Coordinates of C-alpha atoms in Angstrom, one line a residue:
X63 CA 1.7 -20.7 -1.4
X64 CA -0.1 -19.2 -4.4
X65 CA -3.7 -20.2 -4.6
X66 CA -5.6 -19.8 -7.9
X67 CA -8.9 -20.6 -9.5
X68 CA -8.9 -21.8 -13.1
X69 CA -11.3 -22.7 -15.8
X70 CA -14.2 -21.3 -17.7
X71 CA -16.2 -18.4 -16.1
X72 CA -18.6 -19.8 -13.5
X73 CA -16.9 -23.3 -13.6
X74 CA -13.6 -22.5 -12.0
X75 CA -11.7 -25.1 -10.0
X76 CA -9.3 -24.5 -7.1
X77 CA -5.6 -24.9 -7.7
X78 CA -2.2 -23.8 -6.6
X79 CA 1.0 -22.7 -8.3
X80 CA 4.0 -24.8 -7.2
X81 CA 7.6 -23.5 -6.8
X82 CA 8.4 -24.3 -10.4
X83 CA 5.4 -22.3 -11.7
X84 CA 3.3 -25.4 -12.5
X85 CA -0.5 -25.2 -11.9
X86 CA -1.8 -28.0 -9.7
X87 CA -5.4 -29.0 -9.1
X88 CA -6.7 -28.8 -5.5
X89 CA -10.2 -30.0 -6.0
X90 CA -9.6 -33.3 -4.3
X91 CA -9.0 -31.3 -1.1
X92 CA -11.4 -28.3 -1.3
X93 CA -14.5 -27.5 -3.4
X94 CA -13.5 -23.9 -4.0
X95 CA -11.5 -21.0 -2.5
X96 CA -14.5 -19.7 -0.6
X97 CA -16.2 -19.6 2.7
X98 CA -14.6 -21.6 5.5
X99 CA -11.7 -22.7 3.2
X100 CA -10.4 -19.1 3.5
X101 CA -10.1 -19.2 7.3
X102 CA -6.4 -18.8 8.1
X103 CA -6.5 -22.1 10.0
X104 CA -7.8 -23.9 7.0
X105 CA -5.2 -22.3 4.7
X106 CA -2.5 -23.4 7.1
X107 CA -3.7 -27.0 6.6
X108 CA -3.5 -26.6 2.8
X109 CA 0.1 -25.6 3.2
X110 CA 0.9 -29.1 4.6
X111 CA 0.0 -30.6 1.2
X112 CA 2.9 -31.6 -0.9
X113 CA 2.3 -29.8 -4.3
X114 CA 4.0 -32.6 -6.2
X115 CA 1.2 -35.0 -5.0
X116 CA -1.4 -32.9 -6.7
X117 CA -2.4 -33.5 -10.4
X118 CA -0.7 -31.2 -12.8
X119 CA -3.0 -29.1 -14.9
X120 CA -1.9 -29.3 -18.5
X121 CA -2.1 -26.5 -21.1
X122 CA -2.7 -22.9 -20.3
X123 CA -6.2 -22.6 -18.8
X124 CA -7.9 -19.3 -18.1
X125 CA -7.4 -18.0 -14.6
X126 CA -10.5 -16.8 -12.8
X127 CA -10.9 -14.5 -9.8
X128 CA -8.6 -15.9 -7.1
X129 CA -11.5 -16.0 -4.5
X130 CA -15.1 -17.1 -4.8
X131 CA -18.2 -16.2 -2.9
X132 CA -17.4 -12.5 -2.5
X133 CA -20.4 -10.9 -0.8
X134 CA -18.9 -7.4 -0.5
X135 CA -16.4 -5.6 -2.7
X136 CA -15.3 -2.6 -0.6
X137 CA -13.0 0.1 -1.9
X138 CA -11.0 2.8 -0.2
X139 CA -10.7 6.2 -2.0
X140 CA -7.7 8.6 -1.8
X141 CA -5.8 6.2 0.5
X142 CA -2.3 7.0 -0.9
X143 CA -0.7 10.3 0.1
X144 CA 1.0 10.8 -3.3
X145 CA -2.3 10.0 -5.1
X146 CA -4.2 12.4 -3.0
X147 CA -1.6 15.1 -3.9
X148 CA -2.0 14.1 -7.6
X149 CA -5.7 14.6 -7.3
X150 CA -5.3 17.9 -5.6
X151 CA -7.3 16.5 -2.6
X152 CA -6.6 16.8 1.1
X153 CA -5.6 13.7 2.9
X154 CA -8.8 12.3 4.4
X155 CA -9.2 12.3 8.2
X156 CA -11.0 8.9 8.0
X157 CA -11.1 6.3 5.2
X158 CA -13.4 7.1 2.3
X159 CA -15.4 4.0 1.6
X160 CA -17.5 3.0 -1.4
X161 CA -18.9 -0.2 -2.8
X162 CA -18.1 -1.9 -6.1
X163 CA -20.7 -4.3 -7.4
X164 CA -19.5 -7.9 -7.1
X165 CA -20.7 -8.5 -10.7
X166 CA -17.6 -6.4 -11.7
X167 CA -15.3 -9.2 -10.5
X168 CA -13.5 -11.1 -13.3
X169 CA -10.4 -13.0 -14.0
X170 CA -7.0 -11.2 -14.1
X171 CA -6.5 -11.6 -17.8
X172 CA -10.1 -11.4 -19.0
X173 CA -11.0 -8.6 -21.5
X174 CA -11.7 -5.2 -20.0
X175 CA -15.0 -4.1 -21.5
X176 CA -15.7 -0.4 -21.9
X177 CA -19.3 0.3 -21.0
X178 CA -21.5 1.9 -23.6
X179 CA -20.9 5.6 -23.9
X180 CA -17.7 5.5 -22.0
X181 CA -15.2 8.3 -22.6
X182 CA -13.2 8.4 -19.4
X183 CA -12.5 4.8 -18.3
X184 CA -9.4 4.9 -16.0
X185 CA -7.0 2.4 -14.4
X186 CA -6.0 1.9 -10.8
X187 CA -3.7 -0.9 -9.5
X188 CA -4.5 -1.8 -5.9
X189 CA -3.7 -4.2 -3.1
X190 CA -6.7 -6.4 -2.3
X191 CA -7.2 -7.7 1.3
X192 CA -9.3 -10.9 1.3
X193 CA -11.3 -11.6 4.5
X194 CA -11.0 -15.2 5.8
X195 CA -12.9 -15.1 9.1
X196 CA -15.9 -13.1 10.1
X197 CA -14.9 -9.7 11.5
X198 CA -17.3 -7.6 13.6
X199 CA -16.1 -4.8 15.9
X200 CA -12.6 -6.2 15.9
X201 CA -9.7 -4.3 17.5
X202 CA -6.9 -3.2 15.2
X203 CA -4.4 -5.4 17.0
X204 CA -6.5 -8.5 16.1
X205 CA -7.7 -7.4 12.7
X206 CA -5.2 -9.3 10.6
X207 CA -6.2 -12.5 12.3
X208 CA -9.3 -12.2 10.2
X209 CA -7.5 -11.8 6.9
X210 CA -7.1 -14.8 4.5
X211 CA -4.5 -13.1 2.3
X212 CA -3.7 -10.5 -0.3
X213 CA -4.1 -10.2 -4.0
X214 CA -3.7 -7.8 -6.9
X215 CA -6.9 -5.9 -7.8
X216 CA -7.5 -3.6 -10.8
X217 CA -10.1 -1.0 -9.7
X218 CA -11.3 0.2 -13.1
X219 CA -13.3 3.4 -13.0
X220 CA -15.4 5.3 -15.5
X221 CA -14.7 8.8 -14.3
X222 CA -17.6 10.6 -16.0
X223 CA -20.0 8.1 -14.5
X224 CA -18.3 8.4 -11.2
X225 CA -18.0 12.2 -10.9
X226 CA -20.3 13.8 -13.5
X227 CA -23.5 11.9 -13.2
X228 CA -24.5 12.9 -9.6
X229 CA -24.9 10.6 -6.7
X230 CA -22.3 8.2 -5.4
X231 CA -19.1 6.8 -7.0
X232 CA -20.6 3.3 -7.3
X233 CA -22.0 3.8 -10.8
X234 CA -18.6 4.6 -12.2
X235 CA -16.9 1.6 -10.5
X236 CA -19.3 -1.3 -11.1
X237 CA -19.5 -2.1 -14.8
X238 CA -18.9 -5.7 -15.7
X239 CA -15.2 -6.5 -15.9
X240 CA -14.2 -3.5 -13.7
X241 CA -12.8 -5.7 -11.0
X242 CA -10.1 -8.0 -12.2
X243 CA -8.8 -10.0 -9.2
X244 CA -5.8 -12.2 -8.9
X245 CA -4.0 -14.0 -10.4
X246 CA -3.1 -15.4 -6.9
X247 CA -4.4 -15.3 -3.4
X248 CA -1.3 -15.3 -1.3
X249 CA -2.0 -16.3 2.4
X250 CA -1.3 -13.5 4.8
X251 CA 1.4 -15.3 6.6
X252 CA 3.3 -15.7 3.3
X253 CA 3.5 -12.0 2.7
X254 CA 6.4 -10.7 4.8
X255 CA 5.4 -7.1 4.8
X256 CA 2.3 -5.9 2.9
X257 CA 3.3 -2.3 3.6
X258 CA 6.4 -2.3 1.4
X259 CA 5.2 -3.9 -1.8
X260 CA 6.2 -2.3 -5.1
X261 CA 3.2 -1.9 -7.5
X262 CA 3.0 -0.9 -11.1
X263 CA 0.8 -0.5 -14.1
X264 CA 1.6 -0.2 -17.8
X265 CA -0.6 1.0 -20.7
X266 CA 0.5 -0.3 -24.1
X267 CA 4.0 -1.0 -22.6
X268 CA 4.4 2.5 -21.1
X269 CA 4.7 2.8 -17.3
X270 CA 1.7 4.8 -15.9
X271 CA 1.9 3.9 -12.2
X272 CA 5.1 3.0 -10.3
X273 CA 4.4 3.1 -6.6
X274 CA 4.5 1.2 -3.4
X275 CA 2.1 0.2 -0.6
X276 CA 4.5 2.2 1.7
X277 CA 2.6 5.4 0.9
X278 CA -0.8 4.0 2.0
X279 CA -2.4 6.2 4.5
X280 CA -4.8 3.8 6.3
X281 CA -3.1 0.4 6.6
X282 CA -4.8 -3.0 6.2
X283 CA -5.2 -3.7 9.9
X284 CA -6.7 -0.3 10.6
X285 CA -9.1 -0.7 7.5
X286 CA -10.4 -4.1 8.6
X287 CA -11.0 -2.8 12.2
X288 CA -12.5 0.5 10.9
X289 CA -14.9 -1.2 8.4
X290 CA -16.0 -3.8 10.9
X291 CA -17.5 -1.0 13.0
X292 CA -20.0 -0.3 10.2
X293 CA -20.7 -3.7 8.8
X294 CA -19.6 -7.3 9.5
X295 CA -16.9 -8.6 7.1
X296 CA -17.4 -12.1 5.9
X297 CA -15.1 -14.8 4.3
X298 CA -14.5 -13.9 0.7
X299 CA -15.2 -10.2 1.1
X300 CA -12.5 -8.0 -0.6
X301 CA -11.2 -4.7 0.5
X302 CA -9.5 -2.8 -2.3
X303 CA -7.2 -0.5 -0.5
X304 CA -6.5 2.4 -2.9
X305 CA -4.0 3.3 -5.6
X306 CA -0.7 5.2 -6.0
X307 CA -0.3 8.1 -8.4
X308 CA -0.3 7.8 -12.1
X309 CA -4.0 7.3 -13.0
X310 CA -5.3 8.7 -16.3
X311 CA -7.4 11.4 -14.7
X312 CA -4.2 12.8 -13.1
X313 CA -2.3 13.1 -16.4
X314 CA -1.9 16.4 -18.3
X315 CA -3.9 16.2 -20.4
X316 CA -6.0 13.4 -18.9
X317 CA -5.6 10.0 -20.7
X318 CA -8.2 7.3 -20.7
X319 CA -8.6 3.8 -22.1
X320 CA -9.7 3.0 -25.6
X321 CA -10.6 -0.2 -27.4
X322 CA -7.4 -2.0 -28.5
X323 CA -5.4 -0.8 -25.5
X324 CA -3.5 -3.4 -23.4
X325 CA -3.2 -2.9 -19.7
X326 CA -0.6 -4.8 -17.6
X327 CA -0.3 -4.4 -13.8
X328 CA 1.0 -6.2 -10.8
X329 CA 2.2 -6.1 -7.2
X330 CA 5.5 -7.8 -6.3
X331 CA 4.8 -11.2 -4.8
X332 CA 1.1 -11.2 -5.7
X333 CA 1.3 -11.6 -9.4
X334 CA 0.5 -9.7 -12.6
X335 CA -2.6 -9.1 -14.7
X336 CA -3.0 -8.4 -18.4
X337 CA -6.2 -7.1 -20.0
X338 CA -7.1 -6.2 -23.6
X339 CA -9.6 -3.3 -23.7
X340 CA -12.7 -3.9 -25.9
X341 CA -15.9 -2.0 -26.6
X342 CA -19.2 -3.2 -25.2
X343 CA -21.4 -4.9 -27.7

């Protein structure tokens, strides 16, 4: 099952993509893909619906973020062994956590807007873990029971704002449009092995990142358990779990996004994104 949200920003409707790739409207069954709808038990009930019984959505509507009501957008830094090597950094002993503003969340194919003054905006394809049930001090063995599903996330970063302007990383991670999410939310039980998913990113048709979740250091179950020690995780919260090598900062010389660039990225089974880079007005 591939769950989506479609329509104009702020007015998205819930839907699903059937086995033939057709978009079907789910709004007769749920108001949105948020809150209690994301509980794994509620998602299991949605799976019993015959997609052919749902209204087909005509045309090619915009896809919005695949989950609504996100209260926390939590990111994990240096969580791929090969990316840590690329960055010349030691593998962390514990997860490096930082927050990305939820106002950065946008649709998977929306324009990527460079913030004013940006010179070092970078790309990062990441596996997103979407929380479906409140998690507080959960054991690792039970952590995935609290996960609604997985999605593709683009963790866009302005490296100068992140690393050269003092303070925490958040200011380089949180510009509007710096968190494209989706296209699909795939329920956890439909992802056979989230630890062996090929992931890729292209810039203007050229492969920049070509990796796999197999090189992830701290796995989703551990991350959910670990983070739940420090804060409760609520339905709709997103954990963006880090990126493989190939980011612009790691190139020789470094390479960053410019207006007019086209970024395409995806994770096998979770769908692809495409963004055109534009300058802030």
